[in-house]
PDB file of C-alpha atoms in Angstrom:
ATOM      1  CA  MET A   1      14.568  -9.578  19.264  1.00 38.00           C
ATOM      2  CA  SER A   2      16.031  -6.426  17.760  1.00 41.00           C
ATOM      3  CA  LYS A   3      13.875  -3.903  15.948  1.00 46.00           C
ATOM      4  CA  ASP A   4      15.340  -4.851  12.534  1.00 47.00           C
ATOM      5  CA  GLU A   5      14.815  -8.601  12.837  1.00 51.00           C
ATOM      6  CA  PRO A   6      11.835 -10.263  11.157  1.00 53.00           C
ATOM      7  CA  THR A   7       8.751 -10.333  13.372  1.00 51.00           C
ATOM      8  CA  VAL A   8       5.842 -12.736  13.437  1.00 51.00           C
ATOM      9  CA  ALA A   9       2.317 -11.462  14.056  1.00 54.00           C
ATOM     10  CA  ASN A  10      -0.894 -13.293  13.228  1.00 55.00           C
ATOM     11  CA  ASN A  11       1.155 -16.052  11.558  1.00 55.00           C
ATOM     12  CA  LEU A  12       2.612 -13.555   9.048  1.00 53.00           C
ATOM     13  CA  VAL A  13       6.324 -12.825   8.818  1.00 51.00           C
ATOM     14  CA  HIS A  14       7.008  -9.115   8.339  1.00 56.00           C
ATOM     15  CA  LEU A  15      10.505  -8.315   7.180  1.00 56.00           C
ATOM     16  CA  PRO A  16      11.995  -4.901   7.903  1.00 65.00           C
ATOM     17  CA  TYR A  17      11.420  -2.299   5.212  1.00 79.00           C
ATOM     18  CA  ALA A  18      14.038   0.196   6.397  1.00 82.00           C
ATOM     19  CA  ASP A  19      17.659  -0.949   6.330  1.00 80.00           C
ATOM     20  CA  ALA A  20      20.542   1.472   6.869  1.00 79.00           C
ATOM     21  CA  ALA A  21      23.118  -1.064   5.670  1.00 76.00           C
ATOM     22  CA  ARG A  22      21.363  -1.292   2.293  1.00 80.00           C
ATOM     23  CA  GLY A  23      20.480   2.415   2.126  1.00 82.00           C
ATOM     24  CA  VAL A  24      16.750   1.731   2.239  1.00 89.00           C
ATOM     25  CA  ARG A  25      14.118   3.892   3.917  1.00 89.00           C
ATOM     26  CA  HIS A  26      10.512   3.036   4.704  1.00 93.00           C
ATOM     27  CA  VAL A  27       7.663   5.140   3.293  1.00 95.00           C
ATOM     28  CA  PHE A  28       4.146   4.218   4.340  1.00 96.00           C
ATOM     29  CA  VAL A  29       0.470   5.065   4.292  1.00 98.00           C
ATOM     30  CA  ARG A  30      -1.437   3.378   7.115  1.00 97.00           C
ATOM     31  CA  ASP A  31      -5.160   2.795   7.403  1.00 98.00           C
ATOM     32  CA  TYR A  32      -6.258   5.104   4.587  1.00 98.00           C
ATOM     33  CA  VAL A  33     -10.078   4.817   4.546  1.00 98.00           C
ATOM     34  CA  THR A  34     -12.025   5.770   1.435  1.00 98.00           C
ATOM     35  CA  ASP A  35     -15.057   4.704  -0.577  1.00 98.00           C
ATOM     36  CA  ALA A  36     -14.621   2.398  -3.545  1.00 98.00           C
ATOM     37  CA  GLU A  37     -16.811   0.670  -6.090  1.00 97.00           C
ATOM     38  CA  ILE A  38     -15.544  -2.829  -5.432  1.00 98.00           C
ATOM     39  CA  GLY A  39     -16.965  -6.329  -5.340  1.00 96.00           C
ATOM     40  CA  VAL A  40     -18.171  -9.229  -7.448  1.00 96.00           C
ATOM     41  CA  TRP A  41     -21.642  -9.644  -5.974  1.00 93.00           C
ATOM     42  CA  SER A  42     -24.681  -7.961  -7.513  1.00 93.00           C
ATOM     43  CA  HIS A  43     -25.428  -5.992  -4.321  1.00 90.00           C
ATOM     44  CA  GLU A  44     -21.882  -4.503  -4.534  1.00 92.00           C
ATOM     45  CA  LYS A  45     -22.329  -3.124  -8.037  1.00 93.00           C
ATOM     46  CA  GLY A  46     -23.413   0.473  -8.620  1.00 92.00           C
ATOM     47  CA  ASP A  47     -22.608   1.536  -5.085  1.00 93.00           C
ATOM     48  CA  THR A  48     -19.553   2.250  -2.965  1.00 97.00           C
ATOM     49  CA  GLN A  49     -18.331   0.698   0.234  1.00 96.00           C
ATOM     50  CA  LYS A  50     -15.633   1.588   2.740  1.00 98.00           C
ATOM     51  CA  VAL A  51     -12.162   0.170   2.182  1.00 98.00           C
ATOM     52  CA  ARG A  52      -9.046   0.574   4.316  1.00 98.00           C
ATOM     53  CA  ILE A  53      -5.718   0.565   2.502  1.00 98.00           C
ATOM     54  CA  SER A  54      -2.213   0.346   3.930  1.00 98.00           C
ATOM     55  CA  VAL A  55       0.928   0.637   1.808  1.00 98.00           C
ATOM     56  CA  ASP A  56       4.493  -0.070   2.954  1.00 97.00           C
ATOM     57  CA  LEU A  57       7.313   0.782   0.558  1.00 97.00           C
ATOM     58  CA  SER A  58      11.031   0.023   0.649  1.00 95.00           C
ATOM     59  CA  VAL A  59      12.724   2.978  -1.024  1.00 94.00           C
ATOM     60  CA  ILE A  60      16.347   3.153  -2.153  1.00 91.00           C
ATOM     61  CA  GLU A  61      17.972   6.260  -0.771  1.00 82.00           C
ATOM     62  CA  GLN A  62      19.679   8.304  -3.453  1.00 74.00           C
ATOM     63  CA  ALA A  63      23.472   8.656  -3.273  1.00 60.00           C
ATOM     64  CA  GLU A  64      22.931  12.346  -2.622  1.00 65.00           C
ATOM     65  CA  HIS A  65      20.985  13.505   0.409  1.00 69.00           C
ATOM     66  CA  HIS A  66      17.364  14.470  -0.256  1.00 75.00           C
ATOM     67  CA  GLN A  67      18.316  18.112   0.480  1.00 76.00           C
ATOM     68  CA  ASP A  68      14.981  18.671   2.248  1.00 83.00           C
ATOM     69  CA  ARG A  69      13.224  18.794  -1.151  1.00 81.00           C
ATOM     70  CA  ILE A  70      10.050  16.846  -1.836  1.00 83.00           C
ATOM     71  CA  GLU A  71      11.015  16.061  -5.434  1.00 82.00           C
ATOM     72  CA  ASN A  72      13.962  14.023  -4.080  1.00 80.00           C
ATOM     73  CA  VAL A  73      11.849  11.571  -2.065  1.00 88.00           C
ATOM     74  CA  VAL A  74       8.925   9.202  -2.539  1.00 91.00           C
ATOM     75  CA  CYS A  75       5.975  11.330  -1.401  1.00 94.00           C
ATOM     76  CA  TYR A  76       3.277   9.581   0.638  1.00 96.00           C
ATOM     77  CA  ASN A  77       0.739  12.131  -0.600  1.00 97.00           C
ATOM     78  CA  GLU A  78       1.473  11.065  -4.195  1.00 97.00           C
ATOM     79  CA  VAL A  79       0.835   7.460  -3.132  1.00 98.00           C
ATOM     80  CA  VAL A  80      -2.586   8.481  -1.766  1.00 98.00           C
ATOM     81  CA  LEU A  81      -3.405  10.467  -4.916  1.00 98.00           C
ATOM     82  CA  GLY A  82      -2.425   7.429  -7.010  1.00 98.00           C
ATOM     83  CA  ILE A  83      -4.735   5.201  -4.963  1.00 98.00           C
ATOM     84  CA  GLN A  84      -7.584   7.656  -5.551  1.00 98.00           C
ATOM     85  CA  ARG A  85      -6.925   7.704  -9.317  1.00 98.00           C
ATOM     86  CA  ILE A  86      -7.076   3.897  -9.410  1.00 98.00           C
ATOM     87  CA  ILE A  87     -10.347   3.856  -7.458  1.00 98.00           C
ATOM     88  CA  GLU A  88     -11.883   6.677  -9.509  1.00 98.00           C
ATOM     89  CA  ALA A  89     -11.144   4.796 -12.767  1.00 98.00           C
ATOM     90  CA  GLY A  90     -14.217   2.640 -12.139  1.00 97.00           C
ATOM     91  CA  HIS A  91     -15.577  -0.519 -10.574  1.00 97.00           C
ATOM     92  CA  ILE A  92     -13.023  -3.099  -9.443  1.00 98.00           C
ATOM     93  CA  GLN A  93     -14.170  -6.675  -8.947  1.00 97.00           C
ATOM     94  CA  LEU A  94     -11.604  -8.019  -6.459  1.00 98.00           C
ATOM     95  CA  VAL A  95      -9.610  -6.656  -3.536  1.00 98.00           C
ATOM     96  CA  GLU A  96      -6.719  -8.604  -5.055  1.00 98.00           C
ATOM     97  CA  THR A  97      -6.986  -6.521  -8.237  1.00 98.00           C
ATOM     98  CA  LEU A  98      -6.976  -3.260  -6.288  1.00 98.00           C
ATOM     99  CA  ALA A  99      -3.939  -4.380  -4.277  1.00 98.00           C
ATOM    100  CA  GLU A 100      -2.066  -5.394  -7.448  1.00 98.00           C
ATOM    101  CA  LYS A 101      -2.812  -2.056  -9.134  1.00 98.00           C
ATOM    102  CA  ILE A 102      -1.562  -0.134  -6.095  1.00 98.00           C
ATOM    103  CA  ALA A 103       1.622  -2.230  -5.921  1.00 98.00           C
ATOM    104  CA  GLU A 104       2.221  -1.754  -9.654  1.00 98.00           C
ATOM    105  CA  MET A 105       1.687   2.004  -9.353  1.00 98.00           C
ATOM    106  CA  SER A 106       4.114   2.135  -6.433  1.00 98.00           C
ATOM    107  CA  LEU A 107       6.791   0.153  -8.267  1.00 97.00           C
ATOM    108  CA  ASP A 108       6.507   2.525 -11.248  1.00 97.00           C
ATOM    109  CA  ASN A 109       8.670   4.837  -9.133  1.00 95.00           C
ATOM    110  CA  THR A 110      12.228   3.564  -9.715  1.00 93.00           C
ATOM    111  CA  GLN A 111      13.220   4.368  -6.123  1.00 93.00           C
ATOM    112  CA  VAL A 112      10.696   1.817  -4.805  1.00 95.00           C
ATOM    113  CA  ILE A 113      12.108  -1.714  -4.635  1.00 95.00           C
ATOM    114  CA  LYS A 114       9.416  -3.433  -2.556  1.00 96.00           C
ATOM    115  CA  ALA A 115       5.734  -2.771  -1.932  1.00 97.00           C
ATOM    116  CA  ARG A 116       3.421  -4.401   0.572  1.00 97.00           C
ATOM    117  CA  VAL A 117      -0.235  -3.493   0.072  1.00 98.00           C
ATOM    118  CA  LYS A 118      -3.148  -4.408   2.314  1.00 98.00           C
ATOM    119  CA  VAL A 119      -6.724  -3.820   1.133  1.00 98.00           C
ATOM    120  CA  GLU A 120      -9.604  -4.395   3.542  1.00 98.00           C
ATOM    121  CA  LYS A 121     -13.338  -4.158   2.914  1.00 98.00           C
ATOM    122  CA  LEU A 122     -14.905  -2.790   6.086  1.00 98.00           C
ATOM    123  CA  GLU A 123     -18.573  -3.542   5.390  1.00 94.00           C
ATOM    124  CA  ALA A 124     -18.520  -6.839   3.499  1.00 94.00           C
ATOM    125  CA  VAL A 125     -19.037  -9.261   6.395  1.00 94.00           C
ATOM    126  CA  LYS A 126     -21.161  -8.006   9.289  1.00 94.00           C
ATOM    127  CA  ALA A 127     -19.503 -10.198  11.911  1.00 96.00           C
ATOM    128  CA  ALA A 128     -15.955  -9.197  10.882  1.00 97.00           C
ATOM    129  CA  ALA A 129     -14.153  -5.895  11.412  1.00 96.00           C
ATOM    130  CA  SER A 130     -12.689  -6.344   7.946  1.00 97.00           C
ATOM    131  CA  VAL A 131     -11.913  -8.843   5.208  1.00 97.00           C
ATOM    132  CA  GLY A 132      -9.336  -8.504   2.476  1.00 98.00           C
ATOM    133  CA  VAL A 133      -5.907  -9.315   1.164  1.00 98.00           C
ATOM    134  CA  GLU A 134      -2.284  -8.372   1.719  1.00 98.00           C
ATOM    135  CA  ILE A 135       0.318  -8.761  -1.015  1.00 98.00           C
ATOM    136  CA  GLU A 136       4.004  -8.037  -1.402  1.00 96.00           C
ATOM    137  CA  ARG A 137       5.745  -7.300  -4.687  1.00 97.00           C
ATOM    138  CA  HIS A 138       9.421  -6.703  -5.484  1.00 93.00           C
ATOM    139  CA  ARG A 139      11.245  -4.958  -8.292  1.00 85.00           C
TER     140      ARG A 139
END
């Protein structure tokens, strides 16, 4: 199987995010761990817990080269800062809601055409390394 063909892992099909033929590059943040006020249960309210967030973005390359200038690309640091702003806005009930907000924020950048967001709670189930959700949204 070539590197650009769809792959199957854990019963999930992951399509390539970078595609030279379409002029698409892949920008990502992997395994970003932070504290968040998240959860629906009473013991999850008023406190934080560890979450791990991964974001994969398909980004249309501009007709002109990026010219080695940060303002001409989708900046992964801006993605992280956006995640922090969402989390700092206050308690979020569901991991699904956090994932949707991150995808929406990512797609606000007109260069981004596809966003895959994975949100994992690391302390919610003692016998599991993590629990959570992964979503994909398109422009």
